Amino acid sequence: MSVYSMTGYANAQHSSASPTAPSDARQAPGAQLGFEIRAVNSRFLDLSFRLPEDLRQWEPALRELLGARLKRGKVEVRASVDVQHGSVSDPSPKLLQRLNSLQDNIKVWLPQAGGLTVSDVLRLAASEQSGLHDWSEALLPLAQTALSALLAAREREGARLAAMLLEHIKQLRVLAAQATPLVPQLVAQQRQRFMERWAEAMALGVGSTLPESAQDRALTEATAFAIRIDVAEEITRLNSHLDELERLIKKGGEIGKRLDFLIQELHREANTMGSKSAALALTHISVDMKVLIEQMREQVQNIE
């Protein structure tokens, strides 16, 4: 199953031939129905529609169509009807008569109101002619075409995000492998440092042997130090989270929320490693891990 991004864009158009014109008008022009879908990331599925008045009755059907295929994201759907204005027919006498009557009635109550211009009449004529088109058979198939294009775009973007996440997982594994041998080395160095300080405090010469009690104390101090800086548990949990992340990404589907939770856990482990750091090298590894995890977090928020 594929990984899908929540961001995407798609559009589709359908042209309609000239409808049957009224008996008192010339042939009305053709029109084009446009359908557009824009989607960005969101915690839940949020559908909003901007439809012409004569298409509003189709909103429930469109909502059902999109809701069946989209699970998360803020999705804006726009539909438009454009009459081919270059071939707009003359306004019908019936329309002109109605506009004239309406204008006279309005001026009775609003004497200062301006009269209709030629541009106003042509625009109203085009609107009337667009209403003559029947989109009932074209709207849902056109919406399905746009939705399929949107899903394809989201799948392509999801594949890119998945590849980036898998690459970051690989880099985090390398950093974890680099951190693993550092702790035993630090413990050995600290134990040697304790013994050297004991020797200096007891003013022992070169080649002298520390008393057994001093060696035991140095070992105890080194053990306590090892417990404080041990990050083996954090590295184990981090690798476990990376395994689960990789499994989910390869599985695909609706994984965005689970990925987001795992990213939070990765960040927690990297922070703990940084707080336990007793060497500059371990601090650098922790910082590099947090940079990679933050980059992953930003991208995971776009996954459905």
PDB file of C-alpha atoms in Angstrom:
ATOM      1  CA  MET A   1       0.000   0.000   0.000  1.00  0.00           C
ATOM      2  CA  SER A   2       1.240   3.484  -0.840  1.00  0.00           C
ATOM      3  CA  VAL A   3       2.081   6.368   1.470  1.00  0.00           C
ATOM      4  CA  TYR A   4      -0.061   9.424   0.708  1.00  0.00           C
ATOM      5  CA  SER A   5       0.745  13.049   1.342  1.00  0.00           C
ATOM      6  CA  MET A   6      -2.077  15.319   2.484  1.00  0.00           C
ATOM      7  CA  THR A   7      -1.021  18.113   0.128  1.00  0.00           C
ATOM      8  CA  GLY A   8      -2.010  18.178  -3.512  1.00  0.00           C
ATOM      9  CA  TYR A   9      -3.828  19.944  -6.309  1.00  0.00           C
ATOM     10  CA  ALA A  10      -5.930  18.784  -9.244  1.00  0.00           C
ATOM     11  CA  ASN A  11      -8.420  20.212 -11.703  1.00  0.00           C
ATOM     12  CA  ALA A  12     -10.609  19.026 -14.552  1.00  0.00           C
ATOM     13  CA  GLN A  13     -12.855  20.649 -17.136  1.00  0.00           C
ATOM     14  CA  HIS A  14     -15.883  19.577 -19.105  1.00  0.00           C
ATOM     15  CA  SER A  15     -17.219  21.505 -22.102  1.00  0.00           C
ATOM     16  CA  SER A  16     -20.909  21.561 -22.927  1.00  0.00           C
ATOM     17  CA  ALA A  17     -22.369  22.195 -26.342  1.00  0.00           C
ATOM     18  CA  SER A  18     -24.994  24.861 -26.871  1.00  0.00           C
ATOM     19  CA  PRO A  19     -28.265  23.891 -25.164  1.00  0.00           C
ATOM     20  CA  THR A  20     -31.638  24.209 -26.731  1.00  0.00           C
ATOM     21  CA  ALA A  21     -32.462  27.903 -26.741  1.00  0.00           C
ATOM     22  CA  PRO A  22     -35.861  29.421 -25.934  1.00  0.00           C
ATOM     23  CA  SER A  23     -38.127  30.053 -28.888  1.00  0.00           C
ATOM     24  CA  ASP A  24     -37.623  33.811 -28.622  1.00  0.00           C
ATOM     25  CA  ALA A  25     -33.793  33.694 -28.517  1.00  0.00           C
ATOM     26  CA  ARG A  26     -30.943  32.749 -30.764  1.00  0.00           C
ATOM     27  CA  GLN A  27     -28.847  29.702 -30.007  1.00  0.00           C
ATOM     28  CA  ALA A  28     -27.185  30.082 -26.584  1.00  0.00           C
ATOM     29  CA  PRO A  29     -23.394  29.667 -26.386  1.00  0.00           C
ATOM     30  CA  GLY A  30     -21.605  26.632 -25.017  1.00  0.00           C
ATOM     31  CA  ALA A  31     -20.130  26.601 -21.511  1.00  0.00           C
ATOM     32  CA  GLN A  32     -17.328  24.957 -19.589  1.00  0.00           C
ATOM     33  CA  LEU A  33     -17.628  23.355 -16.166  1.00  0.00           C
ATOM     34  CA  GLY A  34     -14.439  23.586 -14.138  1.00  0.00           C
ATOM     35  CA  PHE A  35     -13.701  21.497 -11.043  1.00  0.00           C
ATOM     36  CA  GLU A  36     -10.730  22.185  -8.771  1.00  0.00           C
ATOM     37  CA  ILE A  37      -9.470  20.502  -5.583  1.00  0.00           C
ATOM     38  CA  ARG A  38      -6.783  21.911  -3.280  1.00  0.00           C
ATOM     39  CA  ALA A  39      -5.572  19.986  -0.229  1.00  0.00           C
ATOM     40  CA  VAL A  40      -3.173  20.784   2.611  1.00  0.00           C
ATOM     41  CA  ASN A  41      -2.341  19.005   5.845  1.00  0.00           C
ATOM     42  CA  SER A  42      -4.749  18.895   8.783  1.00  0.00           C
ATOM     43  CA  ARG A  43      -5.327  16.684  11.801  1.00  0.00           C
ATOM     44  CA  PHE A  44      -8.723  15.595  10.482  1.00  0.00           C
ATOM     45  CA  LEU A  45     -10.670  15.647   7.225  1.00  0.00           C
ATOM     46  CA  ASP A  46     -12.032  19.155   6.655  1.00  0.00           C
ATOM     47  CA  LEU A  47     -14.042  19.561   3.424  1.00  0.00           C
ATOM     48  CA  SER A  48     -15.167  22.986   2.207  1.00  0.00           C
ATOM     49  CA  PHE A  49     -17.083  23.738  -1.014  1.00  0.00           C
ATOM     50  CA  ARG A  50     -17.385  26.824  -3.185  1.00  0.00           C
ATOM     51  CA  LEU A  51     -20.055  26.040  -5.741  1.00  0.00           C
ATOM     52  CA  PRO A  52     -22.201  28.173  -8.052  1.00  0.00           C
ATOM     53  CA  GLU A  53     -25.788  28.565  -6.934  1.00  0.00           C
ATOM     54  CA  ASP A  54     -27.138  26.116  -9.527  1.00  0.00           C
ATOM     55  CA  LEU A  55     -24.682  23.419  -8.371  1.00  0.00           C
ATOM     56  CA  ARG A  56     -25.187  23.667  -4.609  1.00  0.00           C
ATOM     57  CA  GLN A  57     -27.669  20.790  -4.626  1.00  0.00           C
ATOM     58  CA  TRP A  58     -24.762  18.471  -5.479  1.00  0.00           C
ATOM     59  CA  GLU A  59     -22.734  19.274  -2.368  1.00  0.00           C
ATOM     60  CA  PRO A  60     -23.937  16.230  -0.320  1.00  0.00           C
ATOM     61  CA  ALA A  61     -23.092  13.867  -3.187  1.00  0.00           C
ATOM     62  CA  LEU A  62     -19.672  15.509  -3.653  1.00  0.00           C
ATOM     63  CA  ARG A  63     -18.994  15.345   0.083  1.00  0.00           C
ATOM     64  CA  GLU A  64     -19.785  11.626   0.084  1.00  0.00           C
ATOM     65  CA  LEU A  65     -17.590  11.029  -2.961  1.00  0.00           C
ATOM     66  CA  LEU A  66     -14.548  12.784  -1.502  1.00  0.00           C
ATOM     67  CA  GLY A  67     -15.068  11.504   2.034  1.00  0.00           C
ATOM     68  CA  ALA A  68     -14.929   7.911   0.805  1.00  0.00           C
ATOM     69  CA  ARG A  69     -11.429   8.382  -0.633  1.00  0.00           C
ATOM     70  CA  LEU A  70      -9.809  11.035   1.578  1.00  0.00           C
ATOM     71  CA  LYS A  71      -9.154  10.440   5.279  1.00  0.00           C
ATOM     72  CA  ARG A  72      -7.247  13.516   6.456  1.00  0.00           C
ATOM     73  CA  GLY A  73      -6.468  17.005   5.203  1.00  0.00           C
ATOM     74  CA  LYS A  74      -8.034  20.414   4.718  1.00  0.00           C
ATOM     75  CA  VAL A  75      -9.646  20.096   1.291  1.00  0.00           C
ATOM     76  CA  GLU A  76     -11.153  22.985  -0.647  1.00  0.00           C
ATOM     77  CA  VAL A  77     -13.392  22.180  -3.611  1.00  0.00           C
ATOM     78  CA  ARG A  78     -14.276  24.800  -6.215  1.00  0.00           C
ATOM     79  CA  ALA A  79     -16.593  24.503  -9.194  1.00  0.00           C
ATOM     80  CA  SER A  80     -17.210  27.161 -11.826  1.00  0.00           C
ATOM     81  CA  VAL A  81     -19.293  27.546 -14.948  1.00  0.00           C
ATOM     82  CA  ASP A  82     -17.799  29.736 -17.677  1.00  0.00           C
ATOM     83  CA  VAL A  83     -19.861  30.712 -20.658  1.00  0.00           C
ATOM     84  CA  GLN A  84     -17.928  31.191 -23.879  1.00  0.00           C
ATOM     85  CA  HIS A  85     -18.303  34.940 -23.873  1.00  0.00           C
ATOM     86  CA  GLY A  86     -16.774  35.284 -27.306  1.00  0.00           C
ATOM     87  CA  SER A  87     -19.918  33.724 -28.721  1.00  0.00           C
ATOM     88  CA  VAL A  88     -22.527  35.105 -26.310  1.00  0.00           C
ATOM     89  CA  SER A  89     -25.800  35.430 -28.150  1.00  0.00           C
ATOM     90  CA  ASP A  90     -27.942  38.529 -28.085  1.00  0.00           C
ATOM     91  CA  PRO A  91     -30.085  38.910 -24.957  1.00  0.00           C
ATOM     92  CA  SER A  92     -33.561  37.586 -25.582  1.00  0.00           C
ATOM     93  CA  PRO A  93     -36.450  40.070 -25.838  1.00  0.00           C
ATOM     94  CA  LYS A  94     -38.011  38.335 -22.854  1.00  0.00           C
ATOM     95  CA  LEU A  95     -34.912  39.020 -20.741  1.00  0.00           C
ATOM     96  CA  LEU A  96     -34.689  42.632 -21.895  1.00  0.00           C
ATOM     97  CA  GLN A  97     -38.343  43.187 -21.075  1.00  0.00           C
ATOM     98  CA  ARG A  98     -37.895  41.683 -17.600  1.00  0.00           C
ATOM     99  CA  LEU A  99     -34.782  43.755 -16.883  1.00  0.00           C
ATOM    100  CA  ASN A 100     -36.511  46.922 -18.014  1.00  0.00           C
ATOM    101  CA  SER A 101     -39.499  46.232 -15.783  1.00  0.00           C
ATOM    102  CA  LEU A 102     -37.272  45.499 -12.809  1.00  0.00           C
ATOM    103  CA  GLN A 103     -35.284  48.660 -13.392  1.00  0.00           C
ATOM    104  CA  ASP A 104     -38.456  50.770 -13.484  1.00  0.00           C
ATOM    105  CA  ASN A 105     -39.733  49.212 -10.241  1.00  0.00           C
ATOM    106  CA  ILE A 106     -36.412  49.818  -8.488  1.00  0.00           C
ATOM    107  CA  LYS A 107     -36.269  53.456  -9.575  1.00  0.00           C
ATOM    108  CA  VAL A 108     -39.710  54.062  -8.094  1.00  0.00           C
ATOM    109  CA  TRP A 109     -38.213  53.370  -4.680  1.00  0.00           C
ATOM    110  CA  LEU A 110     -34.640  54.447  -5.400  1.00  0.00           C
ATOM    111  CA  PRO A 111     -34.745  57.376  -7.810  1.00  0.00           C
ATOM    112  CA  GLN A 112     -30.995  57.969  -7.498  1.00  0.00           C
ATOM    113  CA  ALA A 113     -30.089  54.398  -8.563  1.00  0.00           C
ATOM    114  CA  GLY A 114     -28.013  54.173 -11.745  1.00  0.00           C
ATOM    115  CA  GLY A 115     -29.366  52.525 -14.844  1.00  0.00           C
ATOM    116  CA  LEU A 116     -28.191  49.227 -16.291  1.00  0.00           C
ATOM    117  CA  THR A 117     -25.245  49.416 -18.662  1.00  0.00           C
ATOM    118  CA  VAL A 118     -24.714  47.328 -21.778  1.00  0.00           C
ATOM    119  CA  SER A 119     -22.026  45.404 -19.896  1.00  0.00           C
ATOM    120  CA  ASP A 120     -24.490  44.647 -17.080  1.00  0.00           C
ATOM    121  CA  VAL A 121     -27.076  43.356 -19.533  1.00  0.00           C
ATOM    122  CA  LEU A 122     -24.571  41.130 -21.340  1.00  0.00           C
ATOM    123  CA  ARG A 123     -23.319  39.713 -18.042  1.00  0.00           C
ATOM    124  CA  LEU A 124     -26.875  38.928 -16.913  1.00  0.00           C
ATOM    125  CA  ALA A 125     -27.601  37.387 -20.307  1.00  0.00           C
ATOM    126  CA  ALA A 126     -24.537  35.156 -19.988  1.00  0.00           C
ATOM    127  CA  SER A 127     -25.637  34.128 -16.502  1.00  0.00           C
ATOM    128  CA  GLU A 128     -29.088  33.248 -17.798  1.00  0.00           C
ATOM    129  CA  GLN A 129     -27.600  31.234 -20.641  1.00  0.00           C
ATOM    130  CA  SER A 130     -25.267  29.334 -18.305  1.00  0.00           C
ATOM    131  CA  GLY A 131     -28.313  28.254 -16.324  1.00  0.00           C
ATOM    132  CA  LEU A 132     -29.674  26.573 -19.421  1.00  0.00           C
ATOM    133  CA  HIS A 133     -26.944  23.922 -19.248  1.00  0.00           C
ATOM    134  CA  ASP A 134     -27.698  20.679 -17.442  1.00  0.00           C
ATOM    135  CA  TRP A 135     -24.607  19.449 -15.522  1.00  0.00           C
ATOM    136  CA  SER A 136     -26.339  16.578 -13.725  1.00  0.00           C
ATOM    137  CA  GLU A 137     -24.633  13.895 -15.812  1.00  0.00           C
ATOM    138  CA  ALA A 138     -21.236  15.583 -16.018  1.00  0.00           C
ATOM    139  CA  LEU A 139     -20.585  16.884 -12.497  1.00  0.00           C
ATOM    140  CA  LEU A 140     -19.923  13.683 -10.530  1.00  0.00           C
ATOM    141  CA  PRO A 141     -17.801  12.013 -13.266  1.00  0.00           C
ATOM    142  CA  LEU A 142     -15.809  15.246 -13.545  1.00  0.00           C
ATOM    143  CA  ALA A 143     -15.368  15.313  -9.760  1.00  0.00           C
ATOM    144  CA  GLN A 144     -14.193  11.682  -9.879  1.00  0.00           C
ATOM    145  CA  THR A 145     -11.635  12.584 -12.559  1.00  0.00           C
ATOM    146  CA  ALA A 146     -10.281  15.461 -10.468  1.00  0.00           C
ATOM    147  CA  LEU A 147     -10.244  13.298  -7.336  1.00  0.00           C
ATOM    148  CA  SER A 148      -8.266  10.558  -9.108  1.00  0.00           C
ATOM    149  CA  ALA A 149      -5.752  13.172 -10.274  1.00  0.00           C
ATOM    150  CA  LEU A 150      -5.493  14.526  -6.718  1.00  0.00           C
ATOM    151  CA  LEU A 151      -4.877  11.043  -5.293  1.00  0.00           C
ATOM    152  CA  ALA A 152      -2.189  10.419  -7.902  1.00  0.00           C
ATOM    153  CA  ALA A 153      -0.491  13.701  -6.997  1.00  0.00           C
ATOM    154  CA  ARG A 154      -0.701  12.882  -3.274  1.00  0.00           C
ATOM    155  CA  GLU A 155       0.729   9.427  -3.922  1.00  0.00           C
ATOM    156  CA  ARG A 156       3.701  10.862  -5.819  1.00  0.00           C
ATOM    157  CA  GLU A 157       4.384  13.334  -3.028  1.00  0.00           C
ATOM    158  CA  GLY A 158       3.932  10.558  -0.451  1.00  0.00           C
ATOM    159  CA  ALA A 159       6.516   8.400  -2.227  1.00  0.00           C
ATOM    160  CA  ARG A 160       8.993  11.283  -2.062  1.00  0.00           C
ATOM    161  CA  LEU A 161       8.309  11.781   1.661  1.00  0.00           C
ATOM    162  CA  ALA A 162       8.662   8.043   2.341  1.00  0.00           C
ATOM    163  CA  ALA A 163      12.042   7.928   0.576  1.00  0.00           C
ATOM    164  CA  MET A 164      13.251  10.912   2.602  1.00  0.00           C
ATOM    165  CA  LEU A 165      12.077   9.358   5.883  1.00  0.00           C
ATOM    166  CA  LEU A 166      13.761   6.031   5.113  1.00  0.00           C
ATOM    167  CA  GLU A 167      17.011   7.858   4.350  1.00  0.00           C
ATOM    168  CA  HIS A 168      16.803   9.735   7.670  1.00  0.00           C
ATOM    169  CA  ILE A 169      16.125   6.453   9.489  1.00  0.00           C
ATOM    170  CA  LYS A 170      19.294   5.044   7.928  1.00  0.00           C
ATOM    171  CA  GLN A 171      21.306   8.048   9.128  1.00  0.00           C
ATOM    172  CA  LEU A 172      19.869   7.751  12.648  1.00  0.00           C
ATOM    173  CA  ARG A 173      20.910   4.093  12.777  1.00  0.00           C
ATOM    174  CA  VAL A 174      24.457   5.108  11.846  1.00  0.00           C
ATOM    175  CA  LEU A 175      24.519   7.711  14.624  1.00  0.00           C
ATOM    176  CA  ALA A 176      23.168   5.186  17.137  1.00  0.00           C
ATOM    177  CA  ALA A 177      25.898   2.715  16.113  1.00  0.00           C
ATOM    178  CA  GLN A 178      28.502   5.436  16.626  1.00  0.00           C
ATOM    179  CA  ALA A 179      27.184   6.209  20.111  1.00  0.00           C
ATOM    180  CA  THR A 180      27.103   2.584  21.331  1.00  0.00           C
ATOM    181  CA  PRO A 181      30.881   2.034  21.880  1.00  0.00           C
ATOM    182  CA  LEU A 182      31.465   5.477  23.375  1.00  0.00           C
ATOM    183  CA  VAL A 183      30.101   4.664  26.843  1.00  0.00           C
ATOM    184  CA  PRO A 184      32.479   1.740  27.625  1.00  0.00           C
ATOM    185  CA  GLN A 185      35.378   3.889  26.454  1.00  0.00           C
ATOM    186  CA  LEU A 186      34.302   6.758  28.693  1.00  0.00           C
ATOM    187  CA  VAL A 187      33.906   4.431  31.676  1.00  0.00           C
ATOM    188  CA  ALA A 188      37.385   2.972  31.183  1.00  0.00           C
ATOM    189  CA  GLN A 189      38.855   6.470  30.868  1.00  0.00           C
ATOM    190  CA  GLN A 190      37.050   7.630  33.987  1.00  0.00           C
ATOM    191  CA  ARG A 191      38.231   4.615  35.995  1.00  0.00           C
ATOM    192  CA  GLN A 192      41.820   5.283  34.931  1.00  0.00           C
ATOM    193  CA  ARG A 193      41.421   8.936  35.875  1.00  0.00           C
ATOM    194  CA  PHE A 194      40.154   7.998  39.355  1.00  0.00           C
ATOM    195  CA  MET A 195      43.133   5.705  39.910  1.00  0.00           C
ATOM    196  CA  GLU A 196      45.598   8.371  38.747  1.00  0.00           C
ATOM    197  CA  ARG A 197      44.058  10.890  41.131  1.00  0.00           C
ATOM    198  CA  TRP A 198      44.284   8.388  44.005  1.00  0.00           C
ATOM    199  CA  ALA A 199      47.915   7.837  43.196  1.00  0.00           C
ATOM    200  CA  GLU A 200      48.588  11.578  43.181  1.00  0.00           C
ATOM    201  CA  ALA A 201      46.705  12.041  46.467  1.00  0.00           C
ATOM    202  CA  MET A 202      48.709   9.252  48.131  1.00  0.00           C
ATOM    203  CA  ALA A 203      51.970  10.585  46.637  1.00  0.00           C
ATOM    204  CA  LEU A 204      52.824   7.225  45.098  1.00  0.00           C
ATOM    205  CA  GLY A 205      55.747   7.072  42.740  1.00  0.00           C
ATOM    206  CA  VAL A 206      55.824   5.664  39.227  1.00  0.00           C
ATOM    207  CA  GLY A 207      55.475   1.885  39.280  1.00  0.00           C
ATOM    208  CA  SER A 208      53.912   1.840  42.745  1.00  0.00           C
ATOM    209  CA  THR A 209      50.781  -0.201  43.258  1.00  0.00           C
ATOM    210  CA  LEU A 210      47.623   1.284  44.658  1.00  0.00           C
ATOM    211  CA  PRO A 211      46.255  -0.355  47.802  1.00  0.00           C
ATOM    212  CA  GLU A 212      43.415  -2.768  47.177  1.00  0.00           C
ATOM    213  CA  SER A 213      40.971  -0.458  48.985  1.00  0.00           C
ATOM    214  CA  ALA A 214      41.877   2.384  46.632  1.00  0.00           C
ATOM    215  CA  GLN A 215      41.372   0.170  43.587  1.00  0.00           C
ATOM    216  CA  ASP A 216      37.975  -0.932  44.927  1.00  0.00           C
ATOM    217  CA  ARG A 217      36.997   2.705  45.483  1.00  0.00           C
ATOM    218  CA  ALA A 218      38.061   3.627  41.955  1.00  0.00           C
ATOM    219  CA  LEU A 219      36.023   0.729  40.590  1.00  0.00           C
ATOM    220  CA  THR A 220      32.984   1.829  42.637  1.00  0.00           C
ATOM    221  CA  GLU A 221      33.268   5.392  41.379  1.00  0.00           C
ATOM    222  CA  ALA A 222      33.648   4.192  37.801  1.00  0.00           C
ATOM    223  CA  THR A 223      30.574   1.996  38.190  1.00  0.00           C
ATOM    224  CA  ALA A 224      28.492   4.893  39.500  1.00  0.00           C
ATOM    225  CA  PHE A 225      29.753   7.030  36.644  1.00  0.00           C
ATOM    226  CA  ALA A 226      28.826   4.323  34.129  1.00  0.00           C
ATOM    227  CA  ILE A 227      25.269   4.171  35.503  1.00  0.00           C
ATOM    228  CA  ARG A 228      24.889   7.946  35.167  1.00  0.00           C
ATOM    229  CA  ILE A 229      26.059   8.109  31.549  1.00  0.00           C
ATOM    230  CA  ASP A 230      24.771   4.769  30.272  1.00  0.00           C
ATOM    231  CA  VAL A 231      22.640   5.366  27.170  1.00  0.00           C
ATOM    232  CA  ALA A 232      22.286   1.735  26.128  1.00  0.00           C
ATOM    233  CA  GLU A 233      18.613   1.707  27.107  1.00  0.00           C
ATOM    234  CA  GLU A 234      17.925   4.883  25.120  1.00  0.00           C
ATOM    235  CA  ILE A 235      19.717   3.498  22.056  1.00  0.00           C
ATOM    236  CA  THR A 236      17.773   0.244  22.324  1.00  0.00           C
ATOM    237  CA  ARG A 237      14.449   2.089  22.452  1.00  0.00           C
ATOM    238  CA  LEU A 238      15.523   4.408  19.657  1.00  0.00           C
ATOM    239  CA  ASN A 239      16.369   1.454  17.400  1.00  0.00           C
ATOM    240  CA  SER A 240      13.045  -0.134  18.285  1.00  0.00           C
ATOM    241  CA  HIS A 241      11.185   3.042  17.262  1.00  0.00           C
ATOM    242  CA  LEU A 242      13.186   3.184  14.031  1.00  0.00           C
ATOM    243  CA  ASP A 243      12.211  -0.423  13.266  1.00  0.00           C
ATOM    244  CA  GLU A 244       8.535   0.429  13.752  1.00  0.00           C
ATOM    245  CA  LEU A 245       8.822   3.587  11.656  1.00  0.00           C
ATOM    246  CA  GLU A 246      10.416   1.662   8.812  1.00  0.00           C
ATOM    247  CA  ARG A 247       7.767  -1.057   9.021  1.00  0.00           C
ATOM    248  CA  LEU A 248       4.907   1.459   8.871  1.00  0.00           C
ATOM    249  CA  ILE A 249       6.401   3.398   5.971  1.00  0.00           C
ATOM    250  CA  LYS A 250       6.864   0.234   3.931  1.00  0.00           C
ATOM    251  CA  LYS A 251       3.358  -0.907   4.834  1.00  0.00           C
ATOM    252  CA  GLY A 252       1.760   2.426   3.822  1.00  0.00           C
ATOM    253  CA  GLY A 253      -1.872   3.402   4.262  1.00  0.00           C
ATOM    254  CA  GLU A 254      -3.201   5.739   6.943  1.00  0.00           C
ATOM    255  CA  ILE A 255      -0.044   5.980   9.041  1.00  0.00           C
ATOM    256  CA  GLY A 256       0.397   9.713   9.627  1.00  0.00           C
ATOM    257  CA  LYS A 257      -0.820   9.848  13.245  1.00  0.00           C
ATOM    258  CA  ARG A 258       1.193   6.789  14.283  1.00  0.00           C
ATOM    259  CA  LEU A 259       4.316   8.189  12.640  1.00  0.00           C
ATOM    260  CA  ASP A 260       3.823  11.467  14.491  1.00  0.00           C
ATOM    261  CA  PHE A 261       3.672   9.649  17.830  1.00  0.00           C
ATOM    262  CA  LEU A 262       6.838   7.672  17.068  1.00  0.00           C
ATOM    263  CA  ILE A 263       8.669  10.858  16.094  1.00  0.00           C
ATOM    264  CA  GLN A 264       7.835  12.298  19.512  1.00  0.00           C
ATOM    265  CA  GLU A 265       9.301   9.199  21.144  1.00  0.00           C
ATOM    266  CA  LEU A 266      12.468   9.451  19.045  1.00  0.00           C
ATOM    267  CA  HIS A 267      12.881  13.065  20.140  1.00  0.00           C
ATOM    268  CA  ARG A 268      12.488  12.016  23.772  1.00  0.00           C
ATOM    269  CA  GLU A 269      15.270   9.413  23.493  1.00  0.00           C
ATOM    270  CA  ALA A 270      17.616  11.832  21.710  1.00  0.00           C
ATOM    271  CA  ASN A 271      17.019  14.444  24.431  1.00  0.00           C
ATOM    272  CA  THR A 272      17.775  11.919  27.172  1.00  0.00           C
ATOM    273  CA  MET A 273      20.997  10.916  25.423  1.00  0.00           C
ATOM    274  CA  GLY A 274      22.014  14.565  25.293  1.00  0.00           C
ATOM    275  CA  SER A 275      21.304  15.079  28.992  1.00  0.00           C
ATOM    276  CA  LYS A 276      23.439  12.047  29.896  1.00  0.00           C
ATOM    277  CA  SER A 277      26.285  13.069  27.628  1.00  0.00           C
ATOM    278  CA  ALA A 278      29.690  13.024  29.305  1.00  0.00           C
ATOM    279  CA  ALA A 279      31.747  13.572  26.172  1.00  0.00           C
ATOM    280  CA  LEU A 280      31.697  16.074  23.343  1.00  0.00           C
ATOM    281  CA  ALA A 281      31.397  13.298  20.758  1.00  0.00           C
ATOM    282  CA  LEU A 282      28.199  11.997  22.383  1.00  0.00           C
ATOM    283  CA  THR A 283      26.800  15.529  22.559  1.00  0.00           C
ATOM    284  CA  HIS A 284      27.426  15.995  18.829  1.00  0.00           C
ATOM    285  CA  ILE A 285      25.661  12.719  18.087  1.00  0.00           C
ATOM    286  CA  SER A 286      22.648  13.769  20.155  1.00  0.00           C
ATOM    287  CA  VAL A 287      22.448  17.137  18.377  1.00  0.00           C
ATOM    288  CA  ASP A 288      22.726  15.489  14.943  1.00  0.00           C
ATOM    289  CA  MET A 289      19.964  13.079  15.906  1.00  0.00           C
ATOM    290  CA  LYS A 290      17.636  15.867  16.991  1.00  0.00           C
ATOM    291  CA  VAL A 291      18.228  17.761  13.739  1.00  0.00           C
ATOM    292  CA  LEU A 292      17.285  14.675  11.699  1.00  0.00           C
ATOM    293  CA  ILE A 293      14.260  13.928  13.902  1.00  0.00           C
ATOM    294  CA  GLU A 294      12.990  17.499  13.587  1.00  0.00           C
ATOM    295  CA  GLN A 295      13.259  17.269   9.798  1.00  0.00           C
ATOM    296  CA  MET A 296      11.294  14.027   9.936  1.00  0.00           C
ATOM    297  CA  ARG A 297       8.648  15.574  12.188  1.00  0.00           C
ATOM    298  CA  GLU A 298       8.003  18.397   9.704  1.00  0.00           C
ATOM    299  CA  GLN A 299       7.489  15.918   6.854  1.00  0.00           C
ATOM    300  CA  VAL A 300       5.459  13.387   8.840  1.00  0.00           C
ATOM    301  CA  GLN A 301       2.854  16.097   9.504  1.00  0.00           C
ATOM    302  CA  ASN A 302       2.105  16.041   5.758  1.00  0.00           C
ATOM    303  CA  ILE A 303       1.416  12.289   5.630  1.00  0.00           C
ATOM    304  CA  GLU A 304      -2.196  11.074   5.635  1.00  0.00           C
TER     305      GLU A 304
END
